[in-house]
Short mmCIF file of C-alpha atoms and ligand atoms in Angstrom, two decimals:
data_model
loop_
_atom_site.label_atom_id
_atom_site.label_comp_id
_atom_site.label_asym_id
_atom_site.label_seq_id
_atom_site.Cartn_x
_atom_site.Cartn_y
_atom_site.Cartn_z
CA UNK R 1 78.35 -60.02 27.75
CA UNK R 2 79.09 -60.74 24.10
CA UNK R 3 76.21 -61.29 22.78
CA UNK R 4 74.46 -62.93 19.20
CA UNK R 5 71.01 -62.28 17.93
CA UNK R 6 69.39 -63.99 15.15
CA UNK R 7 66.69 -61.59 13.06
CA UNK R 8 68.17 -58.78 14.52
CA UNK R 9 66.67 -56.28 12.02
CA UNK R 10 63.07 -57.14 12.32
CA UNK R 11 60.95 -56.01 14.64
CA UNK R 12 61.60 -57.66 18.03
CA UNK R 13 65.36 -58.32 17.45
CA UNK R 14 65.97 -54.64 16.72
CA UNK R 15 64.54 -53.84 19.98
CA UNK R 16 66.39 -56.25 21.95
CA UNK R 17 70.02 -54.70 20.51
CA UNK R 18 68.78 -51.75 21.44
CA UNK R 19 68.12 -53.07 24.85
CA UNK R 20 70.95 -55.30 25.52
CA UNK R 21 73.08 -52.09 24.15
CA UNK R 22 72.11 -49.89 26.64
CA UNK R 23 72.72 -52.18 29.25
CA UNK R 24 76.13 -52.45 28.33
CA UNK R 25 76.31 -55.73 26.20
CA UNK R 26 78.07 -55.46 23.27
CA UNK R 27 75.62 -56.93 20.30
CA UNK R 28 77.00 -59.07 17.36
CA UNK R 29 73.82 -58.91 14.68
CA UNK R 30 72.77 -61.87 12.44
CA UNK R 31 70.07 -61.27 9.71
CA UNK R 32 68.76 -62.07 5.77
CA UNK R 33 66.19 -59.17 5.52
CA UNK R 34 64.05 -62.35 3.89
CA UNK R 35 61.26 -60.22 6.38
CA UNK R 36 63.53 -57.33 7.89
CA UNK R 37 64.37 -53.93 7.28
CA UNK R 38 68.03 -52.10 7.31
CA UNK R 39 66.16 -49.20 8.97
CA UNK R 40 65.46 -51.28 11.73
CA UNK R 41 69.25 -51.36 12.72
CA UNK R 42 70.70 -47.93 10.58
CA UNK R 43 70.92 -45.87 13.80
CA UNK R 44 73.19 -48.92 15.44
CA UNK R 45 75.88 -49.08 12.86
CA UNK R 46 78.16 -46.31 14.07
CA UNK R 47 77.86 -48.17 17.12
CA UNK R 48 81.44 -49.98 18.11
CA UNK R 49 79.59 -51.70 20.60
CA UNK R 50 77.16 -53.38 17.67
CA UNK R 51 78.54 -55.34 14.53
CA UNK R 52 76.46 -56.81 11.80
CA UNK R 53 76.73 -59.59 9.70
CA UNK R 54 73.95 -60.89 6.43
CA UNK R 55 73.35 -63.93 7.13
CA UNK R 56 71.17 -66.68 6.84
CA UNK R 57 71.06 -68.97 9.58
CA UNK R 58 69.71 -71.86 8.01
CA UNK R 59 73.41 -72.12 6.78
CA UNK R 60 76.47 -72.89 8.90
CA UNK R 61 77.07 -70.03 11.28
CA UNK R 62 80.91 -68.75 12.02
CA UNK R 63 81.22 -65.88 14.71
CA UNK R 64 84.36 -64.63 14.86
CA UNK R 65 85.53 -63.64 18.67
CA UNK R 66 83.82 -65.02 22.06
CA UNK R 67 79.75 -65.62 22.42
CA UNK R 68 78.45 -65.27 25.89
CA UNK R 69 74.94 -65.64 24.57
CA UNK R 70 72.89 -66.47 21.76
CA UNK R 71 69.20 -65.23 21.48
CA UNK R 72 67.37 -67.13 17.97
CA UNK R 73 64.90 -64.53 16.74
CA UNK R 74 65.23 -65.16 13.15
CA UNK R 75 62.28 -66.73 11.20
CA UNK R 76 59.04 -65.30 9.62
CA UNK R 77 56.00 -64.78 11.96
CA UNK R 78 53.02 -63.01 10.33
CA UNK R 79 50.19 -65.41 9.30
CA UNK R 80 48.76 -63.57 6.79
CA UNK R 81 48.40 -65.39 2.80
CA UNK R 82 47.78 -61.81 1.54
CA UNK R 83 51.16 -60.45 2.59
CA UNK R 84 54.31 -61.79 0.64
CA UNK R 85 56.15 -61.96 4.10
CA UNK R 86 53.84 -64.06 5.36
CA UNK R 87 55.26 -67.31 6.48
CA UNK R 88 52.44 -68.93 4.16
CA UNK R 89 54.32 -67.55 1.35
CA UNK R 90 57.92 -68.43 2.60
CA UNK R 91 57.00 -71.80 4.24
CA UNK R 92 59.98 -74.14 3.32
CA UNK R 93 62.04 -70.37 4.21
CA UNK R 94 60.16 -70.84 7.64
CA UNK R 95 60.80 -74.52 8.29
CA UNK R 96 64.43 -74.11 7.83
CA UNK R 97 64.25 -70.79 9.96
CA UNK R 98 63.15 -72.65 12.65
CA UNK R 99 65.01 -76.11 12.12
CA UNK R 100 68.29 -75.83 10.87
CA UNK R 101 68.65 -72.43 12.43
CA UNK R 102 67.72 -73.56 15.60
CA UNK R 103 70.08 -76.47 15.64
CA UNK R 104 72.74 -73.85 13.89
CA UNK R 105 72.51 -71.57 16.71
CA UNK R 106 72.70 -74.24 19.33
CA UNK R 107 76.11 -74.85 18.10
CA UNK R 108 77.37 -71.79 18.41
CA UNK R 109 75.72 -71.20 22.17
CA UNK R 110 77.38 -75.02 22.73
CA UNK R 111 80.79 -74.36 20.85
CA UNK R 112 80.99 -71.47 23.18
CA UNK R 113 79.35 -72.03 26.24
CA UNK R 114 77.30 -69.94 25.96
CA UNK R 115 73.69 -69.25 27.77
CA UNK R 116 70.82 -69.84 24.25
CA UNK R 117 67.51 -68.46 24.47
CA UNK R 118 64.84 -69.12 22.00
CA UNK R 119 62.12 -67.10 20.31
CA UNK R 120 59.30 -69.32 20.36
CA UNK R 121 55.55 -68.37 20.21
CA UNK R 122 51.92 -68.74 21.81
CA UNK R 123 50.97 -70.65 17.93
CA UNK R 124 52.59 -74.08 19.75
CA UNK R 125 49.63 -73.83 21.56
CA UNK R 126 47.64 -74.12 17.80
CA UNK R 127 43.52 -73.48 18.17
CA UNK R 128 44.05 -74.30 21.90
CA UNK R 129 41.60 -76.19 23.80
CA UNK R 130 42.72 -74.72 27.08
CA UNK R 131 41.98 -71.65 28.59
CA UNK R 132 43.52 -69.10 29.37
CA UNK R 133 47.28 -71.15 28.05
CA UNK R 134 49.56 -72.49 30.61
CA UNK R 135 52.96 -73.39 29.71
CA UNK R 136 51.76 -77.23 30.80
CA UNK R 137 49.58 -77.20 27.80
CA UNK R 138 50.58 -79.38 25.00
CA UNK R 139 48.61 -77.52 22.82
CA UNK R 140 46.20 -78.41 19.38
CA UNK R 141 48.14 -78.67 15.96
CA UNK R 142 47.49 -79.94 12.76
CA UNK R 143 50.59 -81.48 11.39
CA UNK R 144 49.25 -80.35 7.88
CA UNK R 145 47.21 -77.20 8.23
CA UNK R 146 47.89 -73.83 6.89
CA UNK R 147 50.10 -72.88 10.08
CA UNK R 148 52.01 -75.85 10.43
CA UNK R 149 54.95 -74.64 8.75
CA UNK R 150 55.50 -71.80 11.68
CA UNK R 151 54.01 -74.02 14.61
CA UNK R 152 55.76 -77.47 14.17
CA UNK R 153 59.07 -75.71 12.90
CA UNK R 154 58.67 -73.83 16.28
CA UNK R 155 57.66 -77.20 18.58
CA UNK R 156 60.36 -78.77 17.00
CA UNK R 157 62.86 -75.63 17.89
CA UNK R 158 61.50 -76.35 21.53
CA UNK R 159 62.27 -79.75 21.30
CA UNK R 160 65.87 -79.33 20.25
CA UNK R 161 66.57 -76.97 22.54
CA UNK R 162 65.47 -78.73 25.70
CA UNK R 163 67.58 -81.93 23.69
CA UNK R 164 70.65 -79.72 23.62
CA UNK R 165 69.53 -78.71 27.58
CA UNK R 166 69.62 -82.18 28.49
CA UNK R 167 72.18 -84.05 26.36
CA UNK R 168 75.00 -81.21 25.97
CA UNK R 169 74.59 -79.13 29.16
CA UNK R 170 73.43 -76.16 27.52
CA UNK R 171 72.14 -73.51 29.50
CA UNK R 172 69.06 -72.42 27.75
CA UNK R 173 65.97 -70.74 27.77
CA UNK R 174 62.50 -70.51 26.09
CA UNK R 175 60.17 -67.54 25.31
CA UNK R 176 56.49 -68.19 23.93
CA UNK R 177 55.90 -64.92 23.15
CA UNK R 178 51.90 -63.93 23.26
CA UNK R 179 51.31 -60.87 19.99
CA UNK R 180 52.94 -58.24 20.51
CA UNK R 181 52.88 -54.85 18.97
CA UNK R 182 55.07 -51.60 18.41
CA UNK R 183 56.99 -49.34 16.49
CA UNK R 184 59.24 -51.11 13.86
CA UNK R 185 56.49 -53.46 12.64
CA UNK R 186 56.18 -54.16 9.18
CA UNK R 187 53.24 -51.73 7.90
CA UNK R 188 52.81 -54.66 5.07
CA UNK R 189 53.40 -57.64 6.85
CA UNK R 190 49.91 -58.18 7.32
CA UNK R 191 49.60 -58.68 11.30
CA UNK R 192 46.43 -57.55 13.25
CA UNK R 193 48.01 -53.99 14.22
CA UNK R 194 50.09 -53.11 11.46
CA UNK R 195 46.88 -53.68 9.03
CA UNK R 196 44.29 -51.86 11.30
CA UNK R 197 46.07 -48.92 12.74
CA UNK R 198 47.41 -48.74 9.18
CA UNK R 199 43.86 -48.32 8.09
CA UNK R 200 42.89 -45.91 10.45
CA UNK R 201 45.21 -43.45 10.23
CA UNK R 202 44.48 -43.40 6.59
CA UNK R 203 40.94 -42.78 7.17
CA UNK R 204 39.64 -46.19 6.18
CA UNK R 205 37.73 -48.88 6.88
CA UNK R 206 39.39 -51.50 9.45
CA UNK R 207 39.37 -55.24 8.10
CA UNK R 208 38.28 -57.68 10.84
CA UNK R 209 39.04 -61.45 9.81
CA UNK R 210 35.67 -63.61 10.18
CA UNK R 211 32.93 -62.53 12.80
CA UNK R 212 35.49 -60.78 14.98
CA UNK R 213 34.82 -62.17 17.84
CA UNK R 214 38.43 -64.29 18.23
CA UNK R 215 40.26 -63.28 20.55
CA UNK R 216 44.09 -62.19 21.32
CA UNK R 217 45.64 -60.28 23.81
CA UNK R 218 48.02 -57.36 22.70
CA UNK R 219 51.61 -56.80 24.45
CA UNK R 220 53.25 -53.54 23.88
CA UNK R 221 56.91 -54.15 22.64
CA UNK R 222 58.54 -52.44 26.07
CA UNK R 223 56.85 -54.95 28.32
CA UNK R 224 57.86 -57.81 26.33
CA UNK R 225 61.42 -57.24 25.89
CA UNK R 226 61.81 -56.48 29.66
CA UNK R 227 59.96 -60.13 30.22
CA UNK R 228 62.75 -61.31 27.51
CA UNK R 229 65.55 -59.66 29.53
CA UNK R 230 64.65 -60.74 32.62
CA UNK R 231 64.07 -64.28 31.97
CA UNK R 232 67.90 -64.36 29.72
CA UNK R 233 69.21 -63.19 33.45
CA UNK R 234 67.27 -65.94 34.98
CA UNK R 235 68.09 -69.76 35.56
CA UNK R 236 64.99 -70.95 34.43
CA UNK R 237 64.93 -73.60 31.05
CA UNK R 238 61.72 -74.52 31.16
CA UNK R 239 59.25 -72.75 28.62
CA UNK R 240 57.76 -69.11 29.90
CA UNK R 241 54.93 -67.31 28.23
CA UNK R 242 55.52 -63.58 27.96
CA UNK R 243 52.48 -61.67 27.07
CA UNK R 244 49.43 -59.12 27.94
CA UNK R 245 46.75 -61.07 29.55
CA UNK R 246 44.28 -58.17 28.57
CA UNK R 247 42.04 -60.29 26.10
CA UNK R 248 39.83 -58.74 23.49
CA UNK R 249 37.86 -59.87 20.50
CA UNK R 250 39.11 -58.80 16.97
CA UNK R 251 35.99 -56.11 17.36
CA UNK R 252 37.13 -54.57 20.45
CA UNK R 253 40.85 -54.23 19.39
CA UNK R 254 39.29 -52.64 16.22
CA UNK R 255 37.02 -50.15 17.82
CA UNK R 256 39.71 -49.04 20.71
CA UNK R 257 41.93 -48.13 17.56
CA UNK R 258 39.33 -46.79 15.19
CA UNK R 259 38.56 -44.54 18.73
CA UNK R 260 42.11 -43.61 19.42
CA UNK R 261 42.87 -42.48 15.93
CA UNK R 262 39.50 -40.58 15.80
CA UNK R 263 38.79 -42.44 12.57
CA UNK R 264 35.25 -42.34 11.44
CA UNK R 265 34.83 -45.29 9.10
CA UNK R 266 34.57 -47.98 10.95
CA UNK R 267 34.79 -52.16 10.34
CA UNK R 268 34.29 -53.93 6.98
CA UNK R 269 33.73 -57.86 8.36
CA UNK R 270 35.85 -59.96 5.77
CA UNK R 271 35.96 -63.99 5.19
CA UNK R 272 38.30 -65.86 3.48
CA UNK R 273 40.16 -69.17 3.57
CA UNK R 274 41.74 -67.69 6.48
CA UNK R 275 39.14 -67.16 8.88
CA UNK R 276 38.08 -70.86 9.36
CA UNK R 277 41.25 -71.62 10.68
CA UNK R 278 41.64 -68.92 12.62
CA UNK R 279 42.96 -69.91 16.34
CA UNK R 280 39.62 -68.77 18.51
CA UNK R 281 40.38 -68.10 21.60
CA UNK R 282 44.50 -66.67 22.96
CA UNK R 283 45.48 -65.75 26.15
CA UNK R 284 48.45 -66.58 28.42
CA UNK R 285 48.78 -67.35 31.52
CA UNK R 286 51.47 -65.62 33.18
CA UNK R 287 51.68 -66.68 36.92
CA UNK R 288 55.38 -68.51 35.75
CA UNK R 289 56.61 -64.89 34.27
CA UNK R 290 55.29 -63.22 37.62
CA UNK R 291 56.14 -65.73 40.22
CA UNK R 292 59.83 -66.59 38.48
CA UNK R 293 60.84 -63.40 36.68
CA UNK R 294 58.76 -60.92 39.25
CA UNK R 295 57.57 -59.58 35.68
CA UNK R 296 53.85 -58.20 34.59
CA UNK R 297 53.37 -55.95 31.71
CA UNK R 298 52.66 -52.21 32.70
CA UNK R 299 51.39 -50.81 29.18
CA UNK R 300 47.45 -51.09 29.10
CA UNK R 301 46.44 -50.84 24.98
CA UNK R 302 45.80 -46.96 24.76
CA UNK R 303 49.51 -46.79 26.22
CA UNK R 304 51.38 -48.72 23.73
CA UNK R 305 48.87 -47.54 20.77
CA UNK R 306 50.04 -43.93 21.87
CA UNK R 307 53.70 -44.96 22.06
CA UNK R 308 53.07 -46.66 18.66
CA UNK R 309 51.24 -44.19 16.66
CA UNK R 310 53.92 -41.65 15.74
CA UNK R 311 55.78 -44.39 13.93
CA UNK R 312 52.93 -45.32 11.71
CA UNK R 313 52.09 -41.76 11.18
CA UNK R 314 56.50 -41.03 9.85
CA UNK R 315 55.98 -44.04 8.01
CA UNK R 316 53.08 -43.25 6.15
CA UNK R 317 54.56 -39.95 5.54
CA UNK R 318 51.71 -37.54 7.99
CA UNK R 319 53.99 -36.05 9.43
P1 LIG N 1 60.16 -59.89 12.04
O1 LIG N 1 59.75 -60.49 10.73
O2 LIG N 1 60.08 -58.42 12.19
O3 LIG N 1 61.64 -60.33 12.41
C1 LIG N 1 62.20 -61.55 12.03
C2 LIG N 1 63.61 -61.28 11.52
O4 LIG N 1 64.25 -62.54 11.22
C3 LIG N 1 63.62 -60.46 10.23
O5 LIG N 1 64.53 -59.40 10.33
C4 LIG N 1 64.05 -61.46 9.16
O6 LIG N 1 64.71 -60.87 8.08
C5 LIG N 1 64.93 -62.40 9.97
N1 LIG N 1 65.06 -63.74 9.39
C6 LIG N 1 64.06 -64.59 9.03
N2 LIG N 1 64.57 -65.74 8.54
C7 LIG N 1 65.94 -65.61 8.60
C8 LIG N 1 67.03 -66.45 8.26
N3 LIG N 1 66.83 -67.67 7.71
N4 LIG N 1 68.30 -66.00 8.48
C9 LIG N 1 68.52 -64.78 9.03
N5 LIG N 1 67.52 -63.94 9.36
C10 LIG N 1 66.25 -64.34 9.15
O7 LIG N 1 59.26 -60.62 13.17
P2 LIG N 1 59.22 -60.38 14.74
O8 LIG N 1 57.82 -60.10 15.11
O9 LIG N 1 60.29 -59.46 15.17
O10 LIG N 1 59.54 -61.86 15.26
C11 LIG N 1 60.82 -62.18 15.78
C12 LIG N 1 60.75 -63.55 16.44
O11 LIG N 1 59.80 -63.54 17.50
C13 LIG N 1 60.34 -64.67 15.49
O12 LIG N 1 61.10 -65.83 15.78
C14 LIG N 1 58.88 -64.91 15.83
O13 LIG N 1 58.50 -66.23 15.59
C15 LIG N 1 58.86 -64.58 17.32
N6 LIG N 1 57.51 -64.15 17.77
C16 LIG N 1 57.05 -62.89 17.52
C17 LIG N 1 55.76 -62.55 17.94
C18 LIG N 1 55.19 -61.17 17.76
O14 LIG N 1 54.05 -60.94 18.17
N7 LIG N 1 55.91 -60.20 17.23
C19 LIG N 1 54.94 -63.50 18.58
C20 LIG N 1 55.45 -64.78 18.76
C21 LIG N 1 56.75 -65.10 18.37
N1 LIG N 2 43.06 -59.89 11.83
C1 LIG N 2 42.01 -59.11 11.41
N2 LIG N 2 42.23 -58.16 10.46
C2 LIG N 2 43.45 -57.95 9.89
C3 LIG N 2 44.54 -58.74 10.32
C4 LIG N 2 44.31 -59.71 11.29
O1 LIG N 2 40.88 -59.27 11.90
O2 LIG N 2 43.54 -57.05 9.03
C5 LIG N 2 42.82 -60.89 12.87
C6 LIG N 2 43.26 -62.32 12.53
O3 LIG N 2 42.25 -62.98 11.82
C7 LIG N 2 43.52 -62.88 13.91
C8 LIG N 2 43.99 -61.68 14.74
O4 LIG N 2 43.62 -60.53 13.98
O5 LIG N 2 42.30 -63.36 14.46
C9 LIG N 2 45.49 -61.63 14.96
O6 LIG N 2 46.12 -61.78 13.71
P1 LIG N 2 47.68 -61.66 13.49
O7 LIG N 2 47.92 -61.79 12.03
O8 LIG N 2 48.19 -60.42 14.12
O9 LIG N 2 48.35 -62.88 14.27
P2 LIG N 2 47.82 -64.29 14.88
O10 LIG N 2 47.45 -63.97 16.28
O11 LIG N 2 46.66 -64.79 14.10
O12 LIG N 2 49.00 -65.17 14.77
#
């Protein structure tokens, strides 16, 4: 297959060329770097199998050549006010990300018949008042809070989709990707692992948001883009979470990498604006990924914080 991904030098897109690539795809590359990183994608560009274009994809989107599939990555995802990435601090950036882009890129999957899957994320869920999160779940938003920009561009990219599904015939799919960690994360982007492992391999104390005792539940990269590959090959168009249902407190993630890095300093507890609207509790429920894809993850947390630590350590320059 042909195939077009949106924010393919951040973080998860750069894996999934990478992926698709070695299964034989050939990988056209759409990205701003409004959150990205050339480095992501520098080893692909001798590649004849990978082209690249800058891009925004908020704007009209022209691939030359045929599309058998289009996979919408693209838009900001870390939470956090204090990093300038942050889709706080790019929110109208964010919106359009997840609007215009999402209706762009349905074009081009409907201009050339081809199969669209979309990033979305376990934050359409909001605070959620159920437990563990089933994809039935309608989920707890505020129109107006500090996340809406991210969540309600992302409902809305759901609701397009499934519009374009049901109106135009197109054969699409949705992700809600649970957090998800790796190599290639921005080390300033401000996200739970990037901060923390950050911090401990520098020797220093890690920064747990509020009382710690929210929860998440931390995918290793590998796991998640096989979940993502798997359910592209599928039929399925309703909405499947991919994630690890391993769920920890903000203190227990801290402590199994303060332990792993051998770091001695500990937690420093901080609150800010942040913390009170912190989503609680996060967890998915994956019986749809197991039962439809035949997919569970296989990295427990010391596995993918192994596989993850030698990036941190080039980046920081130890070794
Ligand atoms: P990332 O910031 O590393 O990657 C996003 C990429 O999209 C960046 O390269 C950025 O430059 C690009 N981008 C943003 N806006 C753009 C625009 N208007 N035009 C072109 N390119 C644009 O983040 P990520 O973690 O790799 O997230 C990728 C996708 O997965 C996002 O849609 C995010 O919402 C979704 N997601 C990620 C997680 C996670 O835990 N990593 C969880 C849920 C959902
Ligand atoms: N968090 C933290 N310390 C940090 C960064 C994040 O305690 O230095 C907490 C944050 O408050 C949240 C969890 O880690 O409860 C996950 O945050 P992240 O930014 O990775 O994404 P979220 O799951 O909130 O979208």
């Amino acid at each position: 297959m042909r195939i077009l991904i949106t924010g393919a030098a951040g973080f998860l897109g750069s894996h999934l060329c990478d992926r698709l690539l070695a299964d034989g795809h050939e990988v056209v590359g759409l990205d701003n770097f409004v959150t990205g990183s050339r480095e992501n994608i520098a080893h692909l560009m001798g590649n004849g199998k990978f082209t690249f274009y800058r891009h925004d994809v908020s704007n009209y989107i022209f691939v030359p050549g045929k599309v058998d599939a289009v996979l919408h990555f693209a838009s900001p995802a870390s939470p956090n006010p204090q990093s300038p990435t942050a889709y706080f601090n790019l929110p109208i950036q964010t919106m359009k990300a997840g609007a215009l882009g999402t209706h762009n890129t349905l074009g081009v999957a409907k201009a050339y018949h081809a199969r669209f899957l979309l990033a979305s994320t376990s934050e359409i869920y909001g605070d959620p008042l159920v437990h563990p999160q089933t994809e039935s779940y309608a989920g707890n938003v505020d129109p107006v809070g500090p996340r809406a920009v991210y969540d309600e561009a992302k409902r809305f990219a759901e609701s397009l989709t499934m519009a374009y599904h049901r109106q135009h015939g197109v054969d699409t799919r949705i992700v809600r990707i649970f957090n998800t960690y790796g190599p290639r994360m921005d080390l300033e982007d401000g996200r739970a692992l990037p901060n923390m492992l950050k911090q401990a391999l520098l020797g220093q104390p890690l920064t747990v948001y509020g009382d710690g005792q929210q929860t998440r539940s931390f995918c290793y990269v590998d796991d998640l883009i096989e979940g993502i590959v798997r359910l592209l090959m599928s039929d399925e168009h309703l909405p499947v979470n991919i994630g690890n249902p391993d769920e920890m407190t903000l203190v227990q993630f801290a402590e199994a990498i303060n332990k792993i890095t051998g770091n001695k300093a500990g937690i420093t507890f901080v609150t800010d604006a942040r913390s009170a609207r912190d989503p609680q509790r996060r967890q998915p429920d994956i019986t749809r990924a197991r039962t439809i894809l035949g997919w569970e993850p296989k990295f427990d947390l010391d596995a993918g914080l192994r596989k993850t630590i030698p990036y941190f350590k080039q980046k920081l320059g130890l070794i």
